[in-house]
Amino acid sequence: MKTTRNWLLSGLLLLVASTVFAQGKITGTIVDEQLGSGIPAVNITINGTTTGTSSDMEGKFTIESSVAKGQLIITFIGFEKKSVNFTVQNGQTVDLGSIKLVEDTSELDEVIVVGRGIIDLAKDRKTPIAVSTIKAKEISEKIGTSDITQTMVNTPSVYVSGQAGGFGDSRISVRGFQQDNTAFLLNGQPINGMEDGKIYWSNWSGMADIANAIQIQRGLGSSKLAISSVGGTVNFVTKATDLKQGGFASVGLANDNYYKSTVGYNTGMNENGWGASVLLSHWQGDGYNNGTYGEGQNYFISVGYKANDKHSFNFLLTGAPQQHDQNFSKKISDYLGFGRKYNNNYGYLNGNYVSERVNFYHKPVANLNWDFKISDKTELSTVLYASWGRGGGTGNYGSSSNKKYVMQTNPVTGLSERTAIDYDQIYANNQALTDGAGNAGNSYLIRSSVNNHAWYGVVSNLKHQLTENLVFNAGLDLRTYDGTHFRQVENFMGLTNFTDTRNLRGENHQGSGTMASNVVTQNVPVNPWQALFNTTDENQRLDYDYSEKISYGGVFGQLEYSNNNFSAFFQGSLSSQSHQRFDRYDYLPQFEDSEKVNNTGYNVKAGGNYNIDQNNSFYVNAGYYNRQPYHDNIYLNYTNEVNPLASNEKILGLEAGYSFKSSMFTANLNGYRTTWEDRVVSSSRTVTNAAGEMVGTTTVAFGDLIYKSNLGVKQVHTGLELDFILRPIDKLDIKGFASIGNWEYEGNAVTRQTDENQNLLKEETIDVDGGKVGDAAQTTWGLGAKYEILTRLSVDADWRTYNDLYGNNGAVKENIMLPNYDLVDAGVSYKFILGQAKTNSITVRLNVNNVFDEVYLSELSSNIKVTDNIPAVGNTPSIGSYQANGRVYKGIADGNQGYFGFGRTWNFSLKYNF
């Protein structure tokens, strides 16, 4: 008995001893595969046990194991569950290194991230800014036929408008600031236009195909460059050369005869470190509104080379040649009378469709990224880039009296309105001229306004780890830009030639009395591919022909401190610009070159983030910008005359925020106040409503485009933003956002109105104090949900509401407010796994946007009150106010111009991965 007892005791001691010696520690860091940043509050448990822990602010974790071999189960909201095997022995500590989590999808490819020091992506809970990130899967699922801007609609303080103008004509506002004052970056490369700061999404129609992530940094942003990030900064991070071999083919169908096909292939990286990825696509469609047909292509080529552990390179070439017909804003009464898809910018010639307004462009972009790991503490990232833009937009040229229309009675107004262009009559009138010789007074033709450029630049950043907690960045930003602008004949409309005559400007930019003329005999049809290589001879140009040269040089630096609970940064940049204009067409030869204008700007930013614990943190930051005016605001009315009011703009931004994060629920609350002085508000565009209308002392014709801009404006934008993600059960994600803003003008402003040729029609100083900033809803909120019904089968829906939306009328004291509206979008996805190896798949997706077919005004570009009188028509006097005549739509006078938003639309896609 005693012997048996001793054996049992010895066995128990051995068991305890083996258990003790098998215990060990497991460490690692949980990171976001796409952004490379640590993820806090991730749940880590040992499979089959109750032992668990959570990652800290940097994504790091430590867990003690009582078993020698096992499996870690890692879960976190919005990411796929991951299992990691481990082995520990003899009380050792095993470091598993970086454990990458991917979004809740199996379609995100592993990519080589290049330009780490250039691409300023904000790391969650470390960089003290308000930020939202959209990953590749959400982009591909929800983009459909829309511009890339549509992927940002479920973001606080972001408003997208202009879609009804045609493919690629949308605009985005962030915190009430239009996109010429929001910075857009492509892999760290600035892409806002250097002349006016604007961005045209038709030039980036392929972005949805090549974007790996989009990060919207509202407010000051984290970019170290001296850029226009007043409203915010939007970083587009494209796919790089893929590590894996494989490819895909996809097709898409949508309303209004839309069709798209895309193919892509990755070679994978070979033993010598080389690899390539290629993508090609084609799209075409009739457009939602009448007369807005569009078509285009997209190409993407990426070649990667990893020379060794220190040097890696990636070359990228992408472009999206396209053309699309356009719809300009119309009176509400026209839409009510002829339908919400009404557009009168087109007609028929001998039974063939012809649009007067076609935008066409081809803008190849190339960049070479070089990442150099100098040492364990020092890295250098550099991107060399170039873009070559070619193309423009068409419109009418000649006497407006020679432009003929098809007329119909509008049942709302009872008036005969212009519903289409009568090209047959125009053609007949032109051919009736002696020898078919046209001029500005006797004929009509279609011209192209060409806007070409060549842009070269380099951005380089040196990052050095001074201490364990202190990092220093320094770099430079150099750019040179040459633009050329002229008009050429697109379609003579039966003419054989056209003579363009003008009085050349001399000293003081006034007419010299010396006349010059061009006899144009060549026409250049719309073709975005040919526009890249062909240009019109100078003696075949008409109306204007000028160019400009802009040179830019900037330096920047940043000092950042961080530990487990606290991070802080100080950032500054200094830049110098030079501008010069060369007018070959309207000036005597000795006065062709303008005065060169040089100006200097700078910005400083500082902020800090404190992590109270692994769930709670808050941040504050502040920044001041002294920013140079854009080129188009330096020279008056597209002449060589320097604008005396074009001074540096002053921007002061203050922000604070709070963040809560757990495995089930995350939320961010942000507050901001931005003041902006001496700014120039971008021109709004309206179409004159009646023949003989007066603007200043000038009589304008029906249908003429009038542009309005404001100078010397001060704005104050304040607001609160909230966004959250909730995952109450494993298969359900709920997202929400809200933003409440108060965006107003202060003081006085100088208002200028010009015609389409930028001739000054009227200038006045007006009181705008307390006027509401328009073109973006100041109050928005939304809620979305995604539910996985079965494995690989999911449904999702998003609801948004827009309030306090004012007209796009520049700086005015009493801006008109549009009716509130709500939108609901929904979609369903399913993924089929193919083959025994399960390496191939087919994914199908169906989207329905504006599910309930909400009828709403998305924007207005005029400011007519219901108490204003309806304009007189011909010899008939005004019949009184809009209100008295019942000419009011949802509280808005129906003489106002703008756009209705899209009704219910749909799109379907099928993608085969191999």
mmCIF file of C-alpha atoms in Angstrom, residues 168-366:
data_model
loop_
_atom_site.group_PDB
_atom_site.id
_atom_site.type_symbol
_atom_site.label_atom_id
_atom_site.label_comp_id
_atom_site.label_asym_id
_atom_site.label_seq_id
_atom_site.Cartn_x
_atom_site.Cartn_y
_atom_site.Cartn_z
ATOM 1 C CA GLY A 168 -16.904 62.154 -64.037
ATOM 2 C CA ASP A 169 -18.462 65.546 -63.305
ATOM 3 C CA SER A 170 -19.055 65.011 -59.583
ATOM 4 C CA ARG A 171 -17.503 67.216 -56.905
ATOM 5 C CA ILE A 172 -16.663 66.581 -53.284
ATOM 6 C CA SER A 173 -16.737 68.979 -50.333
ATOM 7 C CA VAL A 174 -15.111 68.255 -46.976
ATOM 8 C CA ARG A 175 -16.285 70.255 -43.946
ATOM 9 C CA GLY A 176 -17.863 72.725 -46.353
ATOM 10 C CA PHE A 177 -14.694 73.391 -48.357
ATOM 11 C CA GLN A 178 -14.779 72.648 -52.064
ATOM 12 C CA GLN A 179 -12.273 70.295 -53.623
ATOM 13 C CA ASP A 180 -9.878 73.023 -54.779
ATOM 14 C CA ASN A 181 -9.242 73.460 -51.057
ATOM 15 C CA THR A 182 -9.075 69.763 -50.236
ATOM 16 C CA ALA A 183 -5.778 68.042 -50.970
ATOM 17 C CA PHE A 184 -5.791 64.895 -53.114
ATOM 18 C CA LEU A 185 -2.742 62.636 -53.232
ATOM 19 C CA LEU A 186 -1.958 59.586 -55.366
ATOM 20 C CA ASN A 187 0.656 57.454 -53.598
ATOM 21 C CA GLY A 188 1.969 60.643 -52.006
ATOM 22 C CA GLN A 189 1.950 62.578 -55.280
ATOM 23 C CA PRO A 190 -0.164 65.804 -55.314
ATOM 24 C CA ILE A 191 -2.816 65.683 -58.056
ATOM 25 C CA ASN A 192 -4.810 68.914 -57.518
ATOM 26 C CA GLY A 193 -4.446 71.145 -60.566
ATOM 27 C CA MET A 194 -1.586 73.598 -60.149
ATOM 28 C CA GLU A 195 -3.493 76.361 -61.964
ATOM 29 C CA ASP A 196 -6.711 76.336 -59.949
ATOM 30 C CA GLY A 197 -6.426 73.567 -57.337
ATOM 31 C CA LYS A 198 -9.369 71.719 -58.863
ATOM 32 C CA ILE A 199 -9.607 68.044 -59.685
ATOM 33 C CA TYR A 200 -11.717 66.545 -62.457
ATOM 34 C CA TRP A 201 -12.878 63.034 -61.637
ATOM 35 C CA SER A 202 -13.395 62.174 -65.296
ATOM 36 C CA ASN A 203 -9.588 62.112 -65.525
ATOM 37 C CA TRP A 204 -9.528 59.483 -62.760
ATOM 38 C CA SER A 205 -12.356 57.218 -63.917
ATOM 39 C CA GLY A 206 -10.129 54.169 -63.419
ATOM 40 C CA MET A 207 -9.338 54.924 -59.780
ATOM 41 C CA ALA A 208 -11.911 52.415 -58.503
ATOM 42 C CA ASP A 209 -10.097 49.639 -60.356
ATOM 43 C CA ILE A 210 -6.642 50.392 -58.997
ATOM 44 C CA ALA A 211 -7.247 51.809 -55.496
ATOM 45 C CA ASN A 212 -6.114 49.586 -52.638
ATOM 46 C CA ALA A 213 -7.323 52.035 -50.002
ATOM 47 C CA ILE A 214 -8.730 55.559 -49.703
ATOM 48 C CA GLN A 215 -8.089 57.497 -46.535
ATOM 49 C CA ILE A 216 -10.005 60.706 -45.862
ATOM 50 C CA GLN A 217 -8.248 62.899 -43.317
ATOM 51 C CA ARG A 218 -10.665 65.652 -42.394
ATOM 52 C CA GLY A 219 -9.207 68.974 -41.356
ATOM 53 C CA LEU A 220 -5.467 69.570 -41.103
ATOM 54 C CA GLY A 221 -4.478 66.036 -42.094
ATOM 55 C CA SER A 222 -1.180 64.253 -41.548
ATOM 56 C CA SER A 223 0.554 65.188 -44.813
ATOM 57 C CA LYS A 224 3.880 66.895 -44.344
ATOM 58 C CA LEU A 225 3.621 68.759 -47.670
ATOM 59 C CA ALA A 226 2.633 72.414 -47.987
ATOM 60 C CA ILE A 227 -0.654 71.536 -49.697
ATOM 61 C CA SER A 228 -4.221 72.824 -49.674
ATOM 62 C CA SER A 229 -5.526 70.545 -46.920
ATOM 63 C CA VAL A 230 -7.947 73.099 -45.492
ATOM 64 C CA GLY A 231 -11.055 70.929 -45.685
ATOM 65 C CA GLY A 232 -9.045 67.738 -45.546
ATOM 66 C CA THR A 233 -6.666 65.403 -47.332
ATOM 67 C CA VAL A 234 -7.697 62.405 -49.416
ATOM 68 C CA ASN A 235 -5.012 59.763 -49.962
ATOM 69 C CA PHE A 236 -5.473 57.292 -52.808
ATOM 70 C CA VAL A 237 -3.159 54.320 -52.352
ATOM 71 C CA THR A 238 -2.996 52.215 -55.495
ATOM 72 C CA LYS A 239 -2.192 48.562 -55.845
ATOM 73 C CA ALA A 240 1.491 47.824 -56.248
ATOM 74 C CA THR A 241 3.135 44.814 -57.859
ATOM 75 C CA ASP A 242 1.419 41.772 -56.352
ATOM 76 C CA LEU A 243 3.422 39.061 -54.623
ATOM 77 C CA LYS A 244 1.032 36.335 -55.771
ATOM 78 C CA GLN A 245 0.606 34.996 -59.266
ATOM 79 C CA GLY A 246 -2.954 35.137 -60.563
ATOM 80 C CA GLY A 247 -5.518 37.349 -62.162
ATOM 81 C CA PHE A 248 -9.155 38.162 -62.695
ATOM 82 C CA ALA A 249 -11.746 39.075 -65.292
ATOM 83 C CA SER A 250 -14.937 40.986 -64.557
ATOM 84 C CA VAL A 251 -17.972 42.381 -66.316
ATOM 85 C CA GLY A 252 -20.486 44.929 -65.113
ATOM 86 C CA LEU A 253 -23.942 45.985 -66.294
ATOM 87 C CA ALA A 254 -26.106 48.887 -65.136
ATOM 88 C CA ASN A 255 -29.056 51.106 -65.950
ATOM 89 C CA ASP A 256 -29.050 53.234 -69.100
ATOM 90 C CA ASN A 257 -27.089 50.721 -71.194
ATOM 91 C CA TYR A 258 -23.949 50.862 -69.070
ATOM 92 C CA TYR A 259 -21.361 48.169 -69.667
ATOM 93 C CA LYS A 260 -17.862 47.616 -68.282
ATOM 94 C CA SER A 261 -15.272 44.874 -68.743
ATOM 95 C CA THR A 262 -11.980 44.546 -66.859
ATOM 96 C CA VAL A 263 -9.077 42.096 -66.908
ATOM 97 C CA GLY A 264 -6.005 41.990 -64.687
ATOM 98 C CA TYR A 265 -3.011 39.703 -64.219
ATOM 99 C CA ASN A 266 -0.126 39.459 -61.760
ATOM 100 C CA THR A 267 3.061 37.565 -62.598
ATOM 101 C CA GLY A 268 4.044 37.283 -58.949
ATOM 102 C CA MET A 269 7.574 37.964 -57.757
ATOM 103 C CA ASN A 270 10.265 35.688 -59.167
ATOM 104 C CA GLU A 271 13.460 34.523 -57.517
ATOM 105 C CA ASN A 272 15.329 37.569 -58.820
ATOM 106 C CA GLY A 273 12.892 39.972 -57.170
ATOM 107 C CA TRP A 274 10.999 41.050 -60.296
ATOM 108 C CA GLY A 275 7.261 41.123 -60.792
ATOM 109 C CA ALA A 276 4.541 42.897 -62.765
ATOM 110 C CA SER A 277 0.830 43.618 -62.498
ATOM 111 C CA VAL A 278 -1.347 44.762 -65.410
ATOM 112 C CA LEU A 279 -4.981 45.889 -65.605
ATOM 113 C CA LEU A 280 -7.104 46.992 -68.571
ATOM 114 C CA SER A 281 -10.748 48.044 -68.694
ATOM 115 C CA HIS A 282 -13.354 49.538 -71.009
ATOM 116 C CA TRP A 283 -16.662 51.183 -70.103
ATOM 117 C CA GLN A 284 -19.515 52.918 -71.906
ATOM 118 C CA GLY A 285 -23.053 54.038 -71.167
ATOM 119 C CA ASP A 286 -25.829 56.434 -72.145
ATOM 120 C CA GLY A 287 -25.766 58.285 -68.809
ATOM 121 C CA TYR A 288 -28.689 58.877 -66.459
ATOM 122 C CA ASN A 289 -29.679 62.254 -67.914
ATOM 123 C CA ASN A 290 -30.510 62.736 -71.576
ATOM 124 C CA GLY A 291 -27.512 63.567 -73.732
ATOM 125 C CA THR A 292 -24.827 62.382 -71.287
ATOM 126 C CA TYR A 293 -23.315 59.437 -73.173
ATOM 127 C CA GLY A 294 -19.802 58.502 -72.134
ATOM 128 C CA GLU A 295 -17.096 55.955 -72.802
ATOM 129 C CA GLY A 296 -13.519 55.370 -71.779
ATOM 130 C CA GLN A 297 -10.727 53.005 -70.916
ATOM 131 C CA ASN A 298 -8.329 52.492 -68.025
ATOM 132 C CA TYR A 299 -4.857 51.004 -68.030
ATOM 133 C CA PHE A 300 -2.581 50.224 -65.118
ATOM 134 C CA ILE A 301 0.941 48.806 -65.294
ATOM 135 C CA SER A 302 3.061 48.233 -62.200
ATOM 136 C CA VAL A 303 6.557 46.739 -62.258
ATOM 137 C CA GLY A 304 8.277 45.927 -58.977
ATOM 138 C CA TYR A 305 11.872 45.040 -58.230
ATOM 139 C CA LYS A 306 13.350 44.180 -54.859
ATOM 140 C CA ALA A 307 17.092 44.408 -55.372
ATOM 141 C CA ASN A 308 17.963 43.344 -51.818
ATOM 142 C CA ASP A 309 16.895 43.973 -48.240
ATOM 143 C CA LYS A 310 17.876 47.641 -48.556
ATOM 144 C CA HIS A 311 16.508 48.681 -51.954
ATOM 145 C CA SER A 312 13.098 48.175 -53.530
ATOM 146 C CA PHE A 313 11.573 49.905 -56.543
ATOM 147 C CA ASN A 314 8.127 50.149 -58.091
ATOM 148 C CA PHE A 315 7.273 51.783 -61.418
ATOM 149 C CA LEU A 316 3.643 52.657 -62.116
ATOM 150 C CA LEU A 317 1.936 53.933 -65.241
ATOM 151 C CA THR A 318 -1.803 54.541 -65.328
ATOM 152 C CA GLY A 319 -4.278 56.520 -67.370
ATOM 153 C CA ALA A 320 -7.988 56.768 -68.111
ATOM 154 C CA PRO A 321 -8.718 58.281 -71.559
ATOM 155 C CA GLN A 322 -12.404 59.174 -71.740
ATOM 156 C CA GLN A 323 -15.062 61.331 -73.323
ATOM 157 C CA HIS A 324 -18.495 62.155 -71.955
ATOM 158 C CA ASP A 325 -21.330 64.425 -72.965
ATOM 159 C CA GLN A 326 -22.407 66.983 -70.394
ATOM 160 C CA ASN A 327 -25.568 68.380 -68.869
ATOM 161 C CA PHE A 328 -25.453 71.872 -67.379
ATOM 162 C CA SER A 329 -27.767 73.185 -64.684
ATOM 163 C CA LYS A 330 -31.314 73.981 -65.770
ATOM 164 C CA LYS A 331 -34.293 75.821 -64.321
ATOM 165 C CA ILE A 332 -36.452 73.761 -62.000
ATOM 166 C CA SER A 333 -39.433 74.671 -64.198
ATOM 167 C CA ASP A 334 -37.669 73.056 -67.176
ATOM 168 C CA TYR A 335 -37.165 69.814 -65.260
ATOM 169 C CA LEU A 336 -40.773 69.868 -64.060
ATOM 170 C CA GLY A 337 -42.036 70.516 -67.561
ATOM 171 C CA PHE A 338 -39.825 68.173 -69.573
ATOM 172 C CA GLY A 339 -38.742 65.580 -66.992
ATOM 173 C CA ARG A 340 -35.905 65.220 -64.505
ATOM 174 C CA LYS A 341 -33.589 63.886 -67.226
ATOM 175 C CA TYR A 342 -34.036 67.040 -69.331
ATOM 176 C CA ASN A 343 -30.961 68.319 -71.171
ATOM 177 C CA ASN A 344 -30.868 70.650 -74.181
ATOM 178 C CA ASN A 345 -27.136 70.502 -74.981
ATOM 179 C CA TYR A 346 -27.592 68.141 -77.913
ATOM 180 C CA GLY A 347 -29.508 67.646 -81.144
ATOM 181 C CA TYR A 348 -29.488 65.682 -84.399
ATOM 182 C CA LEU A 349 -27.768 66.287 -87.737
ATOM 183 C CA ASN A 350 -29.187 64.208 -90.598
ATOM 184 C CA GLY A 351 -30.652 61.895 -87.956
ATOM 185 C CA ASN A 352 -27.344 61.443 -86.122
ATOM 186 C CA TYR A 353 -26.919 62.421 -82.483
ATOM 187 C CA VAL A 354 -24.564 65.400 -81.880
ATOM 188 C CA SER A 355 -23.683 66.869 -78.479
ATOM 189 C CA GLU A 356 -22.546 70.464 -78.194
ATOM 190 C CA ARG A 357 -20.868 69.798 -74.841
ATOM 191 C CA VAL A 358 -18.340 66.948 -74.787
ATOM 192 C CA ASN A 359 -15.545 66.645 -72.263
ATOM 193 C CA PHE A 360 -12.585 64.573 -73.464
ATOM 194 C CA TYR A 361 -9.265 64.010 -71.760
ATOM 195 C CA HIS A 362 -6.305 61.678 -71.450
ATOM 196 C CA LYS A 363 -3.955 62.150 -68.504
ATOM 197 C CA PRO A 364 -1.270 59.458 -68.210
ATOM 198 C CA VAL A 365 0.441 59.464 -64.815
ATOM 199 C CA ALA A 366 3.785 57.787 -64.193
#
